[in-house]
């Protein structure tokens, strides 16, 4: 039990550091995604959005607004999502070896369930940081009277708890968890599955270690990211809308719940709006997934001598 807990802790810490590395490079894309999903009609395309945000608020307060929340998110959400998945995958591989079965004889459905489990746990734990990330990334585009002017992720989380109540830190938790379960299931399970199948082709070397295995991981994570983005983007739009909405003076909100938000977006803006911000979301998700999983794989190999995925 103690050994298992230690192994899990190591995998979660590795995943957190890998996620921070990916977030540092990809955060501007996340800001663009949130800006377009919460009011995309103000921008012609992702490039126009990036240009306007930079011209109006610069690099630190514009394209890197909320980076502290992104780092916190990696320790709460990223560590669980990738760390728990890697732990569950390794346990399943060990069970196969103990039962005399091929190490990687694990059904895709089982891998998907592992991804959903790790994503759901990580998302619930990390919802406060996700809320802070959305709030801080979107604050620059609000009218001056509505700006919250958060100075840091700690102030953001603290103010939300004091001004709106502790439970408000889990605003949009339902849709956030569902999105994370779908995204993690697709991104992690398909990465493992595609990596295994591509290794079998021999294109990437006898054991997939051509050029240190990086080309193999790159291709696997790129394809899995595209699949994950298609499935999760509608929930991402709803999550961003619900987490960024203002409470009116009479206490009412634009969206009562997840279903209401879906219905209003479809009824007032059309079904395609659910995939608004798809390009910046994919452009952000793909390199983020590629970088974070490659870093996770390489750090894990260096620390434990075993593959993570």
CSV table of C-alpha atoms in Angstrom, one decimal:
chain,number,residue,atom,x,y,z
A,1,UNK,CA,0.0,0.0,0.0
A,2,UNK,CA,2.8,2.4,1.0
A,3,UNK,CA,4.8,1.5,-2.1
A,4,UNK,CA,1.7,2.0,-4.3
A,5,UNK,CA,1.0,5.4,-2.8
A,6,UNK,CA,4.7,6.4,-3.3
A,7,UNK,CA,4.6,5.3,-6.9
A,8,UNK,CA,1.4,7.3,-7.5
A,9,UNK,CA,2.8,10.4,-5.8
A,10,UNK,CA,6.0,10.3,-8.0
A,11,UNK,CA,3.9,10.0,-11.1
A,12,UNK,CA,1.7,13.0,-10.1
A,13,UNK,CA,4.7,15.2,-9.3
A,14,UNK,CA,6.3,14.3,-12.6
A,15,UNK,CA,3.0,15.1,-14.4
A,16,UNK,CA,2.7,18.5,-12.7
A,17,UNK,CA,6.2,19.6,-13.7
A,18,UNK,CA,5.6,18.4,-17.2
A,19,UNK,CA,2.3,20.2,-17.3
A,20,UNK,CA,4.0,23.4,-16.1
A,21,UNK,CA,6.5,23.2,-18.9
A,22,UNK,CA,3.7,22.8,-21.5
A,23,UNK,CA,1.6,25.6,-20.0
A,24,UNK,CA,4.5,28.1,-20.1
A,25,UNK,CA,4.7,27.7,-23.9
A,26,UNK,CA,1.0,27.2,-24.6
A,27,UNK,CA,-0.8,29.7,-22.2
A,28,UNK,CA,-1.3,32.5,-24.8
A,29,UNK,CA,-3.3,30.0,-26.9
A,30,UNK,CA,-5.5,29.3,-23.9
A,31,UNK,CA,-6.1,33.0,-23.4
A,32,UNK,CA,-7.2,33.3,-27.1
A,33,UNK,CA,-9.5,30.3,-26.7
A,34,UNK,CA,-11.3,31.7,-23.7
A,35,UNK,CA,-11.6,35.2,-25.3
A,36,UNK,CA,-13.1,33.7,-28.4
A,37,UNK,CA,-15.4,31.3,-26.6
A,38,UNK,CA,-16.8,34.0,-24.3
A,39,UNK,CA,-17.3,36.6,-26.9
A,40,UNK,CA,-15.9,35.4,-30.2
A,41,UNK,CA,-17.9,37.7,-32.4
A,42,UNK,CA,-15.5,40.5,-31.5
A,43,UNK,CA,-12.7,38.8,-33.3
A,44,UNK,CA,-12.3,37.7,-36.9
A,45,UNK,CA,-10.0,34.8,-36.2
A,46,UNK,CA,-7.5,33.6,-33.6
A,47,UNK,CA,-4.7,35.8,-35.1
A,48,UNK,CA,-6.9,38.9,-34.9
A,49,UNK,CA,-7.8,37.9,-31.3
A,50,UNK,CA,-4.2,37.6,-30.4
A,51,UNK,CA,-3.3,40.9,-32.0
A,52,UNK,CA,-6.1,42.8,-30.3
A,53,UNK,CA,-5.3,41.3,-26.9
A,54,UNK,CA,-1.6,42.1,-27.2
A,55,UNK,CA,-2.3,45.7,-28.5
A,56,UNK,CA,-4.7,46.4,-25.7
A,57,UNK,CA,-3.0,44.7,-22.7
A,58,UNK,CA,0.5,43.7,-23.8
A,59,UNK,CA,2.2,40.3,-23.0
A,60,UNK,CA,2.0,40.0,-19.2
A,61,UNK,CA,-1.5,41.3,-18.6
A,62,UNK,CA,-2.8,40.2,-22.0
A,63,UNK,CA,-1.5,37.0,-23.6
A,64,UNK,CA,-0.1,35.7,-20.3
A,65,UNK,CA,-2.9,36.9,-18.1
A,66,UNK,CA,-3.7,34.1,-15.6
A,67,UNK,CA,-0.5,32.2,-16.0
A,68,UNK,CA,-0.3,31.7,-12.2
A,69,UNK,CA,-3.7,30.0,-12.4
A,70,UNK,CA,-2.5,27.8,-15.2
A,71,UNK,CA,0.5,26.7,-13.0
A,72,UNK,CA,-1.9,26.0,-10.1
A,73,UNK,CA,-4.1,24.0,-12.5
A,74,UNK,CA,-1.2,21.7,-13.4
A,75,UNK,CA,-0.6,20.8,-9.7
A,76,UNK,CA,-4.3,20.2,-9.0
A,77,UNK,CA,-5.7,18.9,-12.4
A,78,UNK,CA,-2.7,18.0,-14.5
A,79,UNK,CA,-1.0,16.0,-11.8
A,80,UNK,CA,-4.1,13.9,-11.3
A,81,UNK,CA,-5.1,13.5,-14.9
A,82,UNK,CA,-1.8,12.2,-16.2
A,83,UNK,CA,-0.4,10.9,-13.0
A,84,UNK,CA,-3.4,8.7,-12.0
A,85,UNK,CA,-3.7,7.4,-15.6
A,86,UNK,CA,-0.1,6.4,-15.7
A,87,UNK,CA,-0.4,4.7,-12.4
A,88,UNK,CA,-3.6,2.8,-13.4
A,89,UNK,CA,-2.0,1.8,-16.7
A,90,UNK,CA,1.1,0.5,-15.0
A,91,UNK,CA,-1.0,-1.5,-12.5
A,92,UNK,CA,-2.9,-3.1,-15.4
A,93,UNK,CA,0.3,-4.0,-17.2
A,94,UNK,CA,1.7,-5.5,-14.0
A,95,UNK,CA,-1.5,-7.6,-13.6
A,96,UNK,CA,-1.1,-8.9,-17.1
A,97,UNK,CA,2.5,-9.9,-16.5
A,98,UNK,CA,1.5,-11.7,-13.3
A,99,UNK,CA,-1.2,-13.6,-15.1
A,100,UNK,CA,1.1,-14.6,-17.9
A,101,UNK,CA,-0.5,-12.3,-20.5
A,102,UNK,CA,1.3,-9.8,-22.9
A,103,UNK,CA,2.1,-6.6,-21.0
A,104,UNK,CA,0.1,-4.3,-23.3
A,105,UNK,CA,-2.9,-6.6,-23.8
A,106,UNK,CA,-5.3,-4.0,-22.5
A,107,UNK,CA,-8.6,-3.2,-24.2
A,108,UNK,CA,-9.1,0.3,-25.5
A,109,UNK,CA,-12.3,0.4,-23.5
A,110,UNK,CA,-10.3,-0.2,-20.3
A,111,UNK,CA,-7.8,2.6,-21.3
A,112,UNK,CA,-10.7,4.9,-22.0
A,113,UNK,CA,-12.1,4.1,-18.5
A,114,UNK,CA,-8.7,4.9,-16.9
A,115,UNK,CA,-8.7,8.2,-18.7
A,116,UNK,CA,-12.2,9.1,-17.7
A,117,UNK,CA,-11.4,8.2,-14.1
A,118,UNK,CA,-8.2,10.2,-13.9
A,119,UNK,CA,-9.7,13.2,-15.8
A,120,UNK,CA,-12.8,13.2,-13.6
A,121,UNK,CA,-10.9,13.2,-10.3
A,122,UNK,CA,-8.4,15.8,-11.5
A,123,UNK,CA,-11.0,18.1,-12.9
A,124,UNK,CA,-13.1,18.1,-9.7
A,125,UNK,CA,-10.0,18.8,-7.6
A,126,UNK,CA,-8.8,21.5,-10.1
A,127,UNK,CA,-12.1,23.3,-10.8
A,128,UNK,CA,-11.2,26.3,-8.6
A,129,UNK,CA,-8.0,26.8,-10.6
A,130,UNK,CA,-9.9,26.3,-13.8
A,131,UNK,CA,-12.4,29.0,-12.8
A,132,UNK,CA,-9.6,31.3,-11.8
A,133,UNK,CA,-7.9,30.7,-15.2
A,134,UNK,CA,-11.1,31.6,-17.1
A,135,UNK,CA,-11.8,34.6,-15.0
A,136,UNK,CA,-8.2,36.0,-15.2
A,137,UNK,CA,-7.8,35.2,-19.0
A,138,UNK,CA,-11.1,37.0,-19.8
A,139,UNK,CA,-10.9,40.0,-17.5
A,140,UNK,CA,-9.0,42.2,-19.9
A,141,UNK,CA,-11.9,42.3,-22.4
A,142,UNK,CA,-14.6,43.3,-19.9
A,143,UNK,CA,-15.8,46.9,-19.6
A,144,UNK,CA,-13.9,48.9,-16.9
A,145,UNK,CA,-16.8,48.8,-14.5
A,146,UNK,CA,-17.1,45.0,-14.7
A,147,UNK,CA,-13.4,44.2,-14.5
A,148,UNK,CA,-12.4,42.2,-11.5
A,149,UNK,CA,-8.7,43.2,-11.7
A,150,UNK,CA,-7.3,40.1,-10.0
A,151,UNK,CA,-3.6,40.5,-9.1
A,152,UNK,CA,-2.8,36.8,-8.7
A,153,UNK,CA,-4.5,33.4,-8.7
A,154,UNK,CA,-4.5,33.4,-4.9
A,155,UNK,CA,-6.3,36.7,-4.7
A,156,UNK,CA,-8.7,35.5,-7.4
A,157,UNK,CA,-9.6,32.3,-5.5
A,158,UNK,CA,-9.8,34.1,-2.2
A,159,UNK,CA,-12.1,36.9,-3.5
A,160,UNK,CA,-14.4,34.4,-5.2
A,161,UNK,CA,-14.7,32.5,-1.9
A,162,UNK,CA,-15.3,35.7,0.1
A,163,UNK,CA,-17.5,37.7,-2.3
A,164,UNK,CA,-19.5,34.8,-3.9
A,165,UNK,CA,-19.1,31.9,-1.4
A,166,UNK,CA,-16.8,28.9,-1.3
A,167,UNK,CA,-19.2,26.8,-3.3
A,168,UNK,CA,-18.8,29.2,-6.2
A,169,UNK,CA,-15.3,28.0,-6.7
A,170,UNK,CA,-16.9,24.9,-8.2
A,171,UNK,CA,-19.0,27.0,-10.6
A,172,UNK,CA,-19.5,24.9,-13.8
A,173,UNK,CA,-18.0,21.8,-12.0
A,174,UNK,CA,-20.5,19.5,-13.7
A,175,UNK,CA,-19.7,20.5,-17.2
A,176,UNK,CA,-16.0,20.9,-16.3
A,177,UNK,CA,-15.8,17.3,-15.0
A,178,UNK,CA,-17.7,15.9,-18.0
A,179,UNK,CA,-15.4,17.7,-20.4
A,180,UNK,CA,-12.3,16.6,-18.6
A,181,UNK,CA,-13.5,13.0,-18.5
A,182,UNK,CA,-14.1,13.0,-22.3
A,183,UNK,CA,-10.9,14.9,-23.1
A,184,UNK,CA,-8.7,12.7,-20.9
A,185,UNK,CA,-10.3,9.5,-22.1
A,186,UNK,CA,-9.6,10.5,-25.7
A,187,UNK,CA,-6.2,12.2,-25.3
A,188,UNK,CA,-4.6,9.6,-23.0
A,189,UNK,CA,-6.3,6.4,-24.1
A,190,UNK,CA,-5.9,7.0,-27.8
A,191,UNK,CA,-2.3,8.2,-27.2
A,192,UNK,CA,-1.5,4.8,-25.6
A,193,UNK,CA,-3.5,2.9,-28.2
A,194,UNK,CA,-2.0,4.7,-31.3
A,195,UNK,CA,1.5,4.5,-29.8
A,196,UNK,CA,1.1,0.8,-29.4
A,197,UNK,CA,-0.2,0.3,-33.0
A,198,UNK,CA,2.4,2.5,-34.6
A,199,UNK,CA,5.1,0.7,-32.8
A,200,UNK,CA,3.9,-2.5,-34.3
A,201,UNK,CA,4.3,-1.1,-37.8
A,202,UNK,CA,8.1,-0.8,-37.4
A,203,UNK,CA,8.1,2.6,-39.0
A,204,UNK,CA,9.5,4.2,-35.8
A,205,UNK,CA,12.1,1.5,-35.2
A,206,UNK,CA,11.8,-2.0,-33.8
A,207,UNK,CA,10.5,-0.9,-30.4
A,208,UNK,CA,9.3,2.6,-31.4
A,209,UNK,CA,12.5,4.2,-30.1
A,210,UNK,CA,13.6,5.9,-33.3
A,211,UNK,CA,15.2,9.3,-32.3
A,212,UNK,CA,14.5,8.5,-28.7
A,213,UNK,CA,10.8,7.7,-29.4
A,214,UNK,CA,9.9,11.4,-29.8
A,215,UNK,CA,8.5,11.0,-33.4
A,216,UNK,CA,6.3,8.2,-32.3
A,217,UNK,CA,4.9,10.1,-29.3
A,218,UNK,CA,4.5,13.2,-31.5
A,219,UNK,CA,2.3,11.4,-34.0
A,220,UNK,CA,0.3,9.5,-31.4
A,221,UNK,CA,-0.4,12.6,-29.3
A,222,UNK,CA,-1.2,14.8,-32.3
A,223,UNK,CA,-3.9,12.4,-33.6
A,224,UNK,CA,-5.3,11.8,-30.1
A,225,UNK,CA,-5.5,15.6,-29.5
A,226,UNK,CA,-7.6,16.1,-32.6
A,227,UNK,CA,-10.0,13.4,-31.5
A,228,UNK,CA,-10.2,14.8,-28.0
A,229,UNK,CA,-10.8,18.3,-29.2
A,230,UNK,CA,-13.7,17.3,-31.4
A,231,UNK,CA,-15.4,15.5,-28.6
A,232,UNK,CA,-14.8,18.0,-25.8
A,233,UNK,CA,-15.1,21.4,-27.5
A,234,UNK,CA,-18.9,21.9,-27.0
A,235,UNK,CA,-18.4,21.3,-23.2
A,236,UNK,CA,-15.4,23.6,-23.2
A,237,UNK,CA,-17.6,26.4,-24.7
A,238,UNK,CA,-20.3,25.8,-22.1
A,239,UNK,CA,-17.8,25.7,-19.3
A,240,UNK,CA,-16.2,29.0,-20.3
A,241,UNK,CA,-19.6,30.7,-20.6
A,242,UNK,CA,-20.8,29.5,-17.2
A,243,UNK,CA,-17.6,30.3,-15.4
A,244,UNK,CA,-17.4,33.8,-16.8
A,245,UNK,CA,-21.0,34.9,-16.5
A,246,UNK,CA,-21.8,37.8,-14.2
A,247,UNK,CA,-24.5,37.7,-11.5
A,248,UNK,CA,-27.1,40.4,-12.0
A,249,UNK,CA,-28.2,42.8,-9.3
A,250,UNK,CA,-31.4,40.7,-8.7
A,251,UNK,CA,-29.3,37.6,-8.2
A,252,UNK,CA,-30.1,36.0,-11.6
A,253,UNK,CA,-27.6,34.7,-14.1
A,254,UNK,CA,-27.8,34.2,-17.9
A,255,UNK,CA,-27.4,30.5,-17.6
A,256,UNK,CA,-29.2,28.5,-14.9
A,257,UNK,CA,-27.2,25.3,-15.5
A,258,UNK,CA,-25.4,23.2,-18.1
A,259,UNK,CA,-28.5,22.1,-20.0
A,260,UNK,CA,-29.8,25.7,-20.0
A,261,UNK,CA,-26.5,26.9,-21.4
A,262,UNK,CA,-26.4,24.3,-24.1
A,263,UNK,CA,-30.0,25.1,-25.1
A,264,UNK,CA,-29.5,28.9,-25.2
A,265,UNK,CA,-26.3,28.7,-27.3
A,266,UNK,CA,-28.0,26.3,-29.8
A,267,UNK,CA,-31.2,28.3,-29.9
A,268,UNK,CA,-29.7,31.8,-30.0
A,269,UNK,CA,-26.4,31.2,-31.8
A,270,UNK,CA,-26.8,27.9,-33.6
A,271,UNK,CA,-25.1,24.5,-33.3
A,272,UNK,CA,-21.8,25.5,-34.9
A,273,UNK,CA,-21.2,28.0,-32.0
A,274,UNK,CA,-20.5,24.9,-29.8
A,275,UNK,CA,-17.3,24.5,-31.8
A,276,UNK,CA,-16.3,28.2,-31.6
A,277,UNK,CA,-12.7,28.5,-30.7
A,278,UNK,CA,-12.0,25.1,-32.1
A,279,UNK,CA,-8.9,26.2,-34.0
A,280,UNK,CA,-7.2,27.9,-31.0
A,281,UNK,CA,-8.4,25.1,-28.7
A,282,UNK,CA,-6.8,22.5,-31.0
A,283,UNK,CA,-3.7,24.6,-31.7
A,284,UNK,CA,-3.3,24.9,-27.9
A,285,UNK,CA,-4.3,21.4,-27.0
A,286,UNK,CA,-2.1,19.7,-29.6
A,287,UNK,CA,1.2,21.2,-28.5
A,288,UNK,CA,0.2,21.1,-24.9
A,289,UNK,CA,-0.6,17.4,-25.1
A,290,UNK,CA,2.5,16.7,-27.2
A,291,UNK,CA,4.8,18.6,-24.9
A,292,UNK,CA,3.3,17.5,-21.6
A,293,UNK,CA,3.1,13.8,-22.5
A,294,UNK,CA,6.6,13.7,-24.1
A,295,UNK,CA,8.0,15.4,-20.9
A,296,UNK,CA,6.1,13.0,-18.7
A,297,UNK,CA,7.4,10.0,-20.7
A,298,UNK,CA,11.0,11.2,-20.7
A,299,UNK,CA,11.1,12.3,-17.0
A,300,UNK,CA,9.4,9.1,-16.0
A,301,UNK,CA,12.0,7.1,-17.9
A,302,UNK,CA,14.8,9.1,-16.3
A,303,UNK,CA,13.4,8.7,-12.8
A,304,UNK,CA,11.9,5.2,-12.8
A,305,UNK,CA,13.4,3.6,-15.9
A,306,UNK,CA,9.9,2.8,-17.2
A,307,UNK,CA,7.6,4.3,-19.8
A,308,UNK,CA,4.7,6.4,-18.5
A,309,UNK,CA,2.2,5.7,-21.3
